[in-house]
GROMACS .gro file of C-alpha atoms in nm:
model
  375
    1UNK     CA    1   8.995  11.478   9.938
    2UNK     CA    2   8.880  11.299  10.247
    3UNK     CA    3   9.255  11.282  10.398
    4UNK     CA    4   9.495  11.589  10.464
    5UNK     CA    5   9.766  11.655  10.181
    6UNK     CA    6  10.029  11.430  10.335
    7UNK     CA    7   9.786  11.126  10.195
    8UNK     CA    8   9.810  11.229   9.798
    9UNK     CA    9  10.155  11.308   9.804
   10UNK     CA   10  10.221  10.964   9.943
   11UNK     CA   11   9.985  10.787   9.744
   12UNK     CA   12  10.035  10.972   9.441
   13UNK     CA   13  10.423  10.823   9.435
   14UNK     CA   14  10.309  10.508   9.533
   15UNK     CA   15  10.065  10.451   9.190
   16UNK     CA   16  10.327  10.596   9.013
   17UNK     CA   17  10.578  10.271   9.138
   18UNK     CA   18  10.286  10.029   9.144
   19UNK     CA   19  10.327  10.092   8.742
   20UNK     CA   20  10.200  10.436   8.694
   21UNK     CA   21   9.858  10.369   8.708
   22UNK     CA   22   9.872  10.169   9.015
   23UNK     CA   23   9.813   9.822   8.860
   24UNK     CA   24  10.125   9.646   8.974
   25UNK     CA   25   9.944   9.566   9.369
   26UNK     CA   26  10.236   9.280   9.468
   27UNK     CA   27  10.471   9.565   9.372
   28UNK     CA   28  10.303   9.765   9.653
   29UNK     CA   29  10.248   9.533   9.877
   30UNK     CA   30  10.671   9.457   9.859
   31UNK     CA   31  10.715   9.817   9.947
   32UNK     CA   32  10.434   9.778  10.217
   33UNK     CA   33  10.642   9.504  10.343
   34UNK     CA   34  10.938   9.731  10.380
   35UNK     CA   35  10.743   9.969  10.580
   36UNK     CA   36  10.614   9.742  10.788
   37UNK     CA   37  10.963   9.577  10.888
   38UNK     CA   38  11.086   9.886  10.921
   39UNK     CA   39  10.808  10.023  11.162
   40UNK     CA   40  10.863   9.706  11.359
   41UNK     CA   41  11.242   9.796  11.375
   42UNK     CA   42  11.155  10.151  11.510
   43UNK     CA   43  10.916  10.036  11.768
   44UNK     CA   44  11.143   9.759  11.904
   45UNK     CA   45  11.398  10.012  11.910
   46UNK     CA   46  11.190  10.203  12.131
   47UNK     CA   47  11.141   9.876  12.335
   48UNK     CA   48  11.494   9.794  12.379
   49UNK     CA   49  11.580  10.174  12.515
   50UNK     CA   50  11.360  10.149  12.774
   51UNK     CA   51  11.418   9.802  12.851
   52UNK     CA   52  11.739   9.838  12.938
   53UNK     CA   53  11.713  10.193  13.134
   54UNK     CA   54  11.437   9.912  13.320
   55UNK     CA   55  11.764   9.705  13.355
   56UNK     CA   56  12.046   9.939  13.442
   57UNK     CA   57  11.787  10.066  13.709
   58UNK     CA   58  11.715   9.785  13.912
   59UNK     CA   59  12.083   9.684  13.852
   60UNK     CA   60  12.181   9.973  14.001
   61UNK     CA   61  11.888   9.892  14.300
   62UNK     CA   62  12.067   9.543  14.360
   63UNK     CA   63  12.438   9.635  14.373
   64UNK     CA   64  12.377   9.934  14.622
   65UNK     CA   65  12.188   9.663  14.830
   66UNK     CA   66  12.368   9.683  15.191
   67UNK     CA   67  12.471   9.322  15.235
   68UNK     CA   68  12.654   9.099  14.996
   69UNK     CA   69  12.635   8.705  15.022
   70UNK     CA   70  12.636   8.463  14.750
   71UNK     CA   71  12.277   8.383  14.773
   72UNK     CA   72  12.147   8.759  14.725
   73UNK     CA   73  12.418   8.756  14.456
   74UNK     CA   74  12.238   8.468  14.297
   75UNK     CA   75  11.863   8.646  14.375
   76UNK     CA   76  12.037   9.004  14.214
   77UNK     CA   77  12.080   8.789  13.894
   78UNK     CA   78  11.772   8.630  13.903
   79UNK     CA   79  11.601   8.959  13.951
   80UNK     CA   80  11.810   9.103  13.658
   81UNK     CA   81  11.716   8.805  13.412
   82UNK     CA   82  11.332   8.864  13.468
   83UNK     CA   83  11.295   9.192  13.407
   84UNK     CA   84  11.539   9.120  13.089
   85UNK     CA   85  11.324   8.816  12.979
   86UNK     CA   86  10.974   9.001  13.047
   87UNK     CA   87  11.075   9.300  12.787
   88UNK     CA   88  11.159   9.063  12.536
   89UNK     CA   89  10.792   8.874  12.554
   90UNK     CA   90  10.656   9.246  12.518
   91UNK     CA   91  10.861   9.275  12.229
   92UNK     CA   92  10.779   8.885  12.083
   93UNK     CA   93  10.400   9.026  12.111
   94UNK     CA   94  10.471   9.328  11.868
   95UNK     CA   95  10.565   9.079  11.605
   96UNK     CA   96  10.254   8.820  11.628
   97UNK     CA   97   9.929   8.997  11.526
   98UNK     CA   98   9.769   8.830  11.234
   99UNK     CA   99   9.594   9.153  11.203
  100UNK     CA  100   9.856   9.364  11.177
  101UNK     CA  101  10.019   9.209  10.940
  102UNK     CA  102   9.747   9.233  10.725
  103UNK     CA  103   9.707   9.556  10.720
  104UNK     CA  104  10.047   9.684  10.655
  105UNK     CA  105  10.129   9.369  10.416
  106UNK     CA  106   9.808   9.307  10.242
  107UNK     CA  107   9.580   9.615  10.278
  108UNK     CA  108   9.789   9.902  10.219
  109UNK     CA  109   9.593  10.136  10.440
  110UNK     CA  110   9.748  10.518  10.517
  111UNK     CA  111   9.735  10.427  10.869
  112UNK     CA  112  10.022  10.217  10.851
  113UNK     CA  113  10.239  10.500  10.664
  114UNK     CA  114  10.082  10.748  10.921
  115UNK     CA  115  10.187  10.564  11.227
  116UNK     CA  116  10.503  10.444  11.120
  117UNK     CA  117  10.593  10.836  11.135
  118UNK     CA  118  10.477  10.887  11.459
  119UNK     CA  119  10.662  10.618  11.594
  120UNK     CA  120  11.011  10.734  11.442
  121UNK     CA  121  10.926  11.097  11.548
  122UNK     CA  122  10.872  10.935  11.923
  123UNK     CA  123  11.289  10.807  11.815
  124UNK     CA  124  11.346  11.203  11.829
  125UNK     CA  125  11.165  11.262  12.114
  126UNK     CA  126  11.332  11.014  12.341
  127UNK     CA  127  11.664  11.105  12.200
  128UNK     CA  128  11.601  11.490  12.322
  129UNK     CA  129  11.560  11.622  11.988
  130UNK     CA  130  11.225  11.737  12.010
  131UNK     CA  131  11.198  11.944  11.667
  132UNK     CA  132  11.320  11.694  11.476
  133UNK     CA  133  11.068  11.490  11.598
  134UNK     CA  134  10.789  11.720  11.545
  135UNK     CA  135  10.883  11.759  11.227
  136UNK     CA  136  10.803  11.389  11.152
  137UNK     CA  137  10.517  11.410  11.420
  138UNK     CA  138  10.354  11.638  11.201
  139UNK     CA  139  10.405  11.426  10.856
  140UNK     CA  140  10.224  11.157  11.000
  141UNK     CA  141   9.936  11.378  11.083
  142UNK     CA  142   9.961  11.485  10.725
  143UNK     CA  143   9.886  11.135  10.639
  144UNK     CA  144   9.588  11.047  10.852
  145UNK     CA  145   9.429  11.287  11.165
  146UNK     CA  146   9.434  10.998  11.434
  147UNK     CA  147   9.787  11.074  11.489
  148UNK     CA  148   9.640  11.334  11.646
  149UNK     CA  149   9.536  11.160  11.971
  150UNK     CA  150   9.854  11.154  12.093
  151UNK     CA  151   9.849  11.552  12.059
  152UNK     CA  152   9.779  11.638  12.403
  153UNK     CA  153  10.063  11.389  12.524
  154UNK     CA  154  10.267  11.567  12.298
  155UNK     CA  155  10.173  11.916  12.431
  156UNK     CA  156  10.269  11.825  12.781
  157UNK     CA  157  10.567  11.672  12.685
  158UNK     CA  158  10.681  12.012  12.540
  159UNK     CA  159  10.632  12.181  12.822
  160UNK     CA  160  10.797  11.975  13.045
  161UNK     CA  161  11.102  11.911  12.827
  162UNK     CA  162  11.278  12.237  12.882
  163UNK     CA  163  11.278  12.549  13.097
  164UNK     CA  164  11.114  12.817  12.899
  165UNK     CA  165  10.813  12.853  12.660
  166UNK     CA  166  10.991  12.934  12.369
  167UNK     CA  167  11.116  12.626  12.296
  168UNK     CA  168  10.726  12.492  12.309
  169UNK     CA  169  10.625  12.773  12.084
  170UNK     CA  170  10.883  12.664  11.830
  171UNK     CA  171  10.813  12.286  11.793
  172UNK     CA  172  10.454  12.372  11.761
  173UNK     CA  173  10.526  12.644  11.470
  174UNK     CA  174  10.739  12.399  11.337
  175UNK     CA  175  10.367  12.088  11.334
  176UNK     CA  176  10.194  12.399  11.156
  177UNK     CA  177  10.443  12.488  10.889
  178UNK     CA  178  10.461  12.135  10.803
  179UNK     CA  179  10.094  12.130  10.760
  180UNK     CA  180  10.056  12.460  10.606
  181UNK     CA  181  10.352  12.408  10.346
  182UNK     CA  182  10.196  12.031  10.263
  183UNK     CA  183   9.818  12.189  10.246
  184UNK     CA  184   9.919  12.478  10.034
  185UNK     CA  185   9.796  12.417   9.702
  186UNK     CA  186   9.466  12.305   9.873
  187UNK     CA  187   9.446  12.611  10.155
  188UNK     CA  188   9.533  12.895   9.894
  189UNK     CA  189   9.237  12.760   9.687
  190UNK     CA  190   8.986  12.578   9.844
  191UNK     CA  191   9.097  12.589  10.202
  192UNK     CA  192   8.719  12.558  10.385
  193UNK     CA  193   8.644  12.224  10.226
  194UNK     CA  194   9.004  12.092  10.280
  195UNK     CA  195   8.960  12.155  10.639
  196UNK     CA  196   8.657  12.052  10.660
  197UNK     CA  197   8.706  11.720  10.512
  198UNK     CA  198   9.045  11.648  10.549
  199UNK     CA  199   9.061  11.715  10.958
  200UNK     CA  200   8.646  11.589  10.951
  201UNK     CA  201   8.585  11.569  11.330
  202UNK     CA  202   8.202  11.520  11.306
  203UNK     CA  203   8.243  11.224  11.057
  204UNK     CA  204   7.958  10.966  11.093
  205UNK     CA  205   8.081  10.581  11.056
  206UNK     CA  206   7.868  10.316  10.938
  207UNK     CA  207   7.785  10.060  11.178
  208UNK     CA  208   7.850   9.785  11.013
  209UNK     CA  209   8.235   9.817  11.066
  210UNK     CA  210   8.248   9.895  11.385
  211UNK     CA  211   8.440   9.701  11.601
  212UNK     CA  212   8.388   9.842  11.915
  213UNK     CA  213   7.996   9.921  11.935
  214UNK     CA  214   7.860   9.594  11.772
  215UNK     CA  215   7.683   9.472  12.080
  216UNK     CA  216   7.480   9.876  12.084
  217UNK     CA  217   7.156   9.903  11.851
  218UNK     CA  218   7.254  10.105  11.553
  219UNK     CA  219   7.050  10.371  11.628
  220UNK     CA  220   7.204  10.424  11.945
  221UNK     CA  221   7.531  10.369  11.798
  222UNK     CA  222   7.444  10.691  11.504
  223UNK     CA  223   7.290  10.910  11.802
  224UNK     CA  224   7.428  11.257  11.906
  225UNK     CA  225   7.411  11.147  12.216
  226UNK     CA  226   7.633  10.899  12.246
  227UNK     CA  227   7.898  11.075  12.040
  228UNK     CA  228   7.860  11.409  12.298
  229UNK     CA  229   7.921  11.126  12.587
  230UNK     CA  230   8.192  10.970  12.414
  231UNK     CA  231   8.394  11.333  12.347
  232UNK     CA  232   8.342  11.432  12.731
  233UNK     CA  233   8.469  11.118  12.865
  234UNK     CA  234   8.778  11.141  12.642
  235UNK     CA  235   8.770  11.496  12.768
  236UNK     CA  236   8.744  11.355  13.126
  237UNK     CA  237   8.983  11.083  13.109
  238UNK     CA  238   9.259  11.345  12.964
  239UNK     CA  239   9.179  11.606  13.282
  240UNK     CA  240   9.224  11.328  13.527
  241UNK     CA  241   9.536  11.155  13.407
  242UNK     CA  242   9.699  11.530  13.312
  243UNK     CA  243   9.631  11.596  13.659
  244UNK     CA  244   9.821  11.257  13.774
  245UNK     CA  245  10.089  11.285  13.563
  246UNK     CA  246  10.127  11.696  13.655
  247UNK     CA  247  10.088  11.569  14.042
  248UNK     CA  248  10.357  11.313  13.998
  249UNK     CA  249  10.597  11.556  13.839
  250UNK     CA  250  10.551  11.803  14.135
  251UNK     CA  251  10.636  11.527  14.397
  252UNK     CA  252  10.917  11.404  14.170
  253UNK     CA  253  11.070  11.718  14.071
  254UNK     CA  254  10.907  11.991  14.254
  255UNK     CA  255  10.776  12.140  13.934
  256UNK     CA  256  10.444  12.099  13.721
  257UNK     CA  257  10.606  12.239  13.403
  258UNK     CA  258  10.934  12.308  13.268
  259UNK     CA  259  11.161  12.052  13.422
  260UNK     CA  260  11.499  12.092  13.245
  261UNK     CA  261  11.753  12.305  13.317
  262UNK     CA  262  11.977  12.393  13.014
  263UNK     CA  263  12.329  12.464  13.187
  264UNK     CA  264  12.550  12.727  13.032
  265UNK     CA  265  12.823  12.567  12.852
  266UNK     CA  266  13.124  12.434  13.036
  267UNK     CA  267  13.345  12.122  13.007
  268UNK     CA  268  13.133  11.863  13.141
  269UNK     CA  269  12.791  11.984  13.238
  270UNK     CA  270  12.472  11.776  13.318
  271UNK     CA  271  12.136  11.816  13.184
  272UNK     CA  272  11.808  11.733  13.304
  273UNK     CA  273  11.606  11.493  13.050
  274UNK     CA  274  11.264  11.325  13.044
  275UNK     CA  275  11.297  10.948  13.041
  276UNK     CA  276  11.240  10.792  12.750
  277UNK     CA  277  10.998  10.557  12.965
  278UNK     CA  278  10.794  10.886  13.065
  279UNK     CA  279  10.750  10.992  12.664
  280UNK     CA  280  10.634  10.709  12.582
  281UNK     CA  281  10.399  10.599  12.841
  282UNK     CA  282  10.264  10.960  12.799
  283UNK     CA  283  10.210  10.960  12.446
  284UNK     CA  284  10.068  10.599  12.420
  285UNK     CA  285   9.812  10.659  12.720
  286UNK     CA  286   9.725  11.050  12.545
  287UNK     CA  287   9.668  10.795  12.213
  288UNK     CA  288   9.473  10.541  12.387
  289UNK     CA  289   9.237  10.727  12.593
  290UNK     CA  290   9.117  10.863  12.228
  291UNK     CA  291   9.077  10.462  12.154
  292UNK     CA  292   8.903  10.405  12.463
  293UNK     CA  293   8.625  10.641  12.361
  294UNK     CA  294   8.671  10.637  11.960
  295UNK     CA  295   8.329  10.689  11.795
  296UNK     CA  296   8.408  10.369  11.610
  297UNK     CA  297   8.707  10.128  11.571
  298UNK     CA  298   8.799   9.975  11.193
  299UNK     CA  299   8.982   9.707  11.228
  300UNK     CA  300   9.272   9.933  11.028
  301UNK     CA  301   9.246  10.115  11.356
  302UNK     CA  302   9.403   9.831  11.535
  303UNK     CA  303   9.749   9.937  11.383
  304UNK     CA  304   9.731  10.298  11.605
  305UNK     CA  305   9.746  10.090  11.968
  306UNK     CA  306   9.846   9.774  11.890
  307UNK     CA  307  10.197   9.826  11.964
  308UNK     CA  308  10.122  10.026  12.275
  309UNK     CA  309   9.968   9.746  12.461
  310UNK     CA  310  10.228   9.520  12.590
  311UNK     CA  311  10.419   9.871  12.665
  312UNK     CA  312  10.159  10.007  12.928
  313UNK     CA  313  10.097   9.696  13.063
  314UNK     CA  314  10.465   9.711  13.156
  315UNK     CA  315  10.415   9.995  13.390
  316UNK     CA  316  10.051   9.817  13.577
  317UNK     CA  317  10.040   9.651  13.860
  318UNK     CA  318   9.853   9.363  13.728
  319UNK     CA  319   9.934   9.000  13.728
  320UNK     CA  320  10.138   8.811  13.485
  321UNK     CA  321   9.849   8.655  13.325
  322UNK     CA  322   9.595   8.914  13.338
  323UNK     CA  323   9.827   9.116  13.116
  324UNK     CA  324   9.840   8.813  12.843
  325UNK     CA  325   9.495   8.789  12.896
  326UNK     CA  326   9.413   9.190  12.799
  327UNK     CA  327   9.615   9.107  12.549
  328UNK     CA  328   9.432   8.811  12.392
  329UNK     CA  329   9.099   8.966  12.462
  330UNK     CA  330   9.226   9.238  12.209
  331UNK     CA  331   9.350   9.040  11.927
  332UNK     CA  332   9.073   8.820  11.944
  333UNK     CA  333   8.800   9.119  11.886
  334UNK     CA  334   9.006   9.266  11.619
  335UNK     CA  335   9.046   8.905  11.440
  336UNK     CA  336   8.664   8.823  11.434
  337UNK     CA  337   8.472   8.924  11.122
  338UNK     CA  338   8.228   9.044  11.121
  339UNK     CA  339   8.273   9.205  11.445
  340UNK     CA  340   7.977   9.021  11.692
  341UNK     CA  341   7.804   9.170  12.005
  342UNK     CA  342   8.023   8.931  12.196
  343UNK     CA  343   8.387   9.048  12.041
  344UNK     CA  344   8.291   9.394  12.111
  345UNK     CA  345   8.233   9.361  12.435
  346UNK     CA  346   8.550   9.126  12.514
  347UNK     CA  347   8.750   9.419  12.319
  348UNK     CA  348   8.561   9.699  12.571
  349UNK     CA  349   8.648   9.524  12.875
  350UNK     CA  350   8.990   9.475  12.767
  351UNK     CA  351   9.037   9.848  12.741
  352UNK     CA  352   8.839   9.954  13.035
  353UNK     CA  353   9.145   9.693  13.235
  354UNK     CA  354   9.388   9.855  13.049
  355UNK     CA  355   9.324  10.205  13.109
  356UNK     CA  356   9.230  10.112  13.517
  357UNK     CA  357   9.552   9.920  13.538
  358UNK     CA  358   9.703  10.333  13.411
  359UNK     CA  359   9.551  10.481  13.620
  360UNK     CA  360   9.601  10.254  13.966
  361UNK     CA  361  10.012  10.220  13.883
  362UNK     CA  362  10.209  10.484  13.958
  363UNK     CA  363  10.371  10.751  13.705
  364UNK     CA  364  10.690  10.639  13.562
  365UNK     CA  365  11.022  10.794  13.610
  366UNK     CA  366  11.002  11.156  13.482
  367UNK     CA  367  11.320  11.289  13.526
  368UNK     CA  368  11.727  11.133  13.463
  369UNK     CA  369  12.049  11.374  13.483
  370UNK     CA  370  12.239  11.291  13.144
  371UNK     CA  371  12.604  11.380  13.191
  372UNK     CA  372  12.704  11.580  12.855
  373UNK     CA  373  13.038  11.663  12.753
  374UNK     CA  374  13.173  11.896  12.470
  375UNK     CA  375  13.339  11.793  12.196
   0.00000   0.00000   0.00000
């Protein structure tokens, strides 16, 4: 078993539909299908929340604007229809990758199962409803380990979103009973080699799928080396934006950790929340740092970013058409096959721009006082 328990269970009902003996593949691929209009459901949903918090906020920025003629009425609406009309390109993008669609549709990888959790468990987390959501967190790393890489987003997220350390310690009990109630038959008998293989972290890829490393020799691209330097720079990058993001919350809030209050109960009370902007951003950037610096890239791997991209380039500072340029540098590496020296190194200097446009824009939004009344 070279996947965690999650993976069999799924898979397991899955060749029992696909005719018991997994024969009937359109049958699967119709469910695939499903998934993979649902998953675009959840992470448009995602879209629209923050799209129109962007709205409402610089709606709110216009009307409180000191003077009032016709013409800045006229500008205040033009402003308003951009930022509308720019978050629904972002979300046009989601929906046209050739790749993608292939591997939900036609390919029936885990990833796509795997990532569709994480996504709905990010739902949760924007919603407030944080052990719901690492409940399904959790699931999806019980389907493949990448969903992983947006751990240490996670982590911070937790112990920012309330005012105690309890409430961490419980949605983190809550990831490992999930795992440990999924991996039981497996951990109660053989629980060494499931770890070992099912959470491999020392895995060697062959090079001849590598997306990312093409234009490398292949015995550089095998060599401890490289792998050390590739875990310390994602170690590196992870220090230096958890330092940005911590920095930013102290100027914002005047905290590093623990940023909302719960108020005792009363008729109308308000409650400090993370923006939904602020989750995301932080766990797609926590996710794509790990791509960044990934020992390898599939092109399956494609499916844990893709829908990230057009998100963070949101929150850069970069021009209209560098961002549709990033991108169509990225699609265009992950639609070549076989991967070339040249496609890698489009795809590397696509992420490189991407992660410097991060880290030269500002932090979004942390905090937003949600009025909450009692039933």
């Amino acid at each position: 078993l070279v996947y965690p328990a999650g993976f069999l269970y799924l898979y397991s009902a899955l060749k029992y539909v696909a005719g018991g003996d997994g024969s009937d593949i359109v049958m699967a691929q119709i469910l695939f299908g499903v998934l993979y209009v649902a998953n675009i459901g959840v992470v448009l949903s995602l879209y629209m929340i923050v799209g129109r918090r962007m709205v409402d906020s610089v709606d709110e920025i216009l009307t409180d604007a000191p003077v009032r003629m016709t013409s800045n009425e006229r500008s205040h609406r033009l402003v308003v229809s951009h930022v509308v009309w720019t978050w629904r390109v972002a979300m046009c993008i989601c929906c046209l990758s050739k790749r993608i669609h292939s591997i939900f549709v036609l390919r029936l990888f885990n990833d796509a199962p795997a990532m569709f959790l994480c996504y709905l468990s990010m739902v949760f987390f924007v919603s407030n409803k944080w052990r719901i959501g690492c409940l399904f967190y959790s699931l999806g790393v019980s389907i493949k380990m990448n969903v992983l890489l947006f751990a240490p987003g996670l982590l911070l997220l937790l112990l920012q979103s309330s005012d105690n350390l309890v409430e961490t310690i419980i949605c983190l009990g809550i990831c490992a009973v999930v795992q440990l109630i999924l991996g039981a038959p497996f951990l109660l008998t053989f629980p060494v080699s499931y770890l070992r293989k099912a959470f491999e972290l020392d895995r060697v890829f062959f090079y001849e799928w590598t997306v990312n490393w093409k234009f490398l020799p292949e015995d550089i691209f095998v060599s401890k080396p490289l792998s050390i330097g590739l875990l310390l720079c994602h170690i590196g990058f992870l220090v230096l934006f958890a330092i940005k993001w911590l920095r930013s919350a102290k100027d914002q809030t005047g905290s590093y950790l623990f940023l909302c209050n719960n108020p005792t109960n009363t008729s109308t009370r308000n409650k400090n929340q993370l923006t939904p902007e602020y989750i995301i951003q932080t766990m797609f950037l926590s996710n794509f740092i790990g791509i960044v610096f990934a020992r390898t890239l599939h092109y399956q791997f494609y499916s844990w970013y893709f829908y990230s991209v057009p998100f963070m380039l949101m929150f850069t500072l970069m021009k209209r058409h560098t961002k549709l340029m990033v991108v169509i540098m990225i699609e265009f590496a992950f639609n070549t096959f076989p991967a070339m020296a040249k496609s890698s190194a489009v795809l590397q200097m696509a992420h490189v721009t991407l992660l410097s446009g991060v880290l030269l824009a500002g932090v979004p939004q942390i905090l937003y006082v949600k009025s909450m009344k009692q039933d």
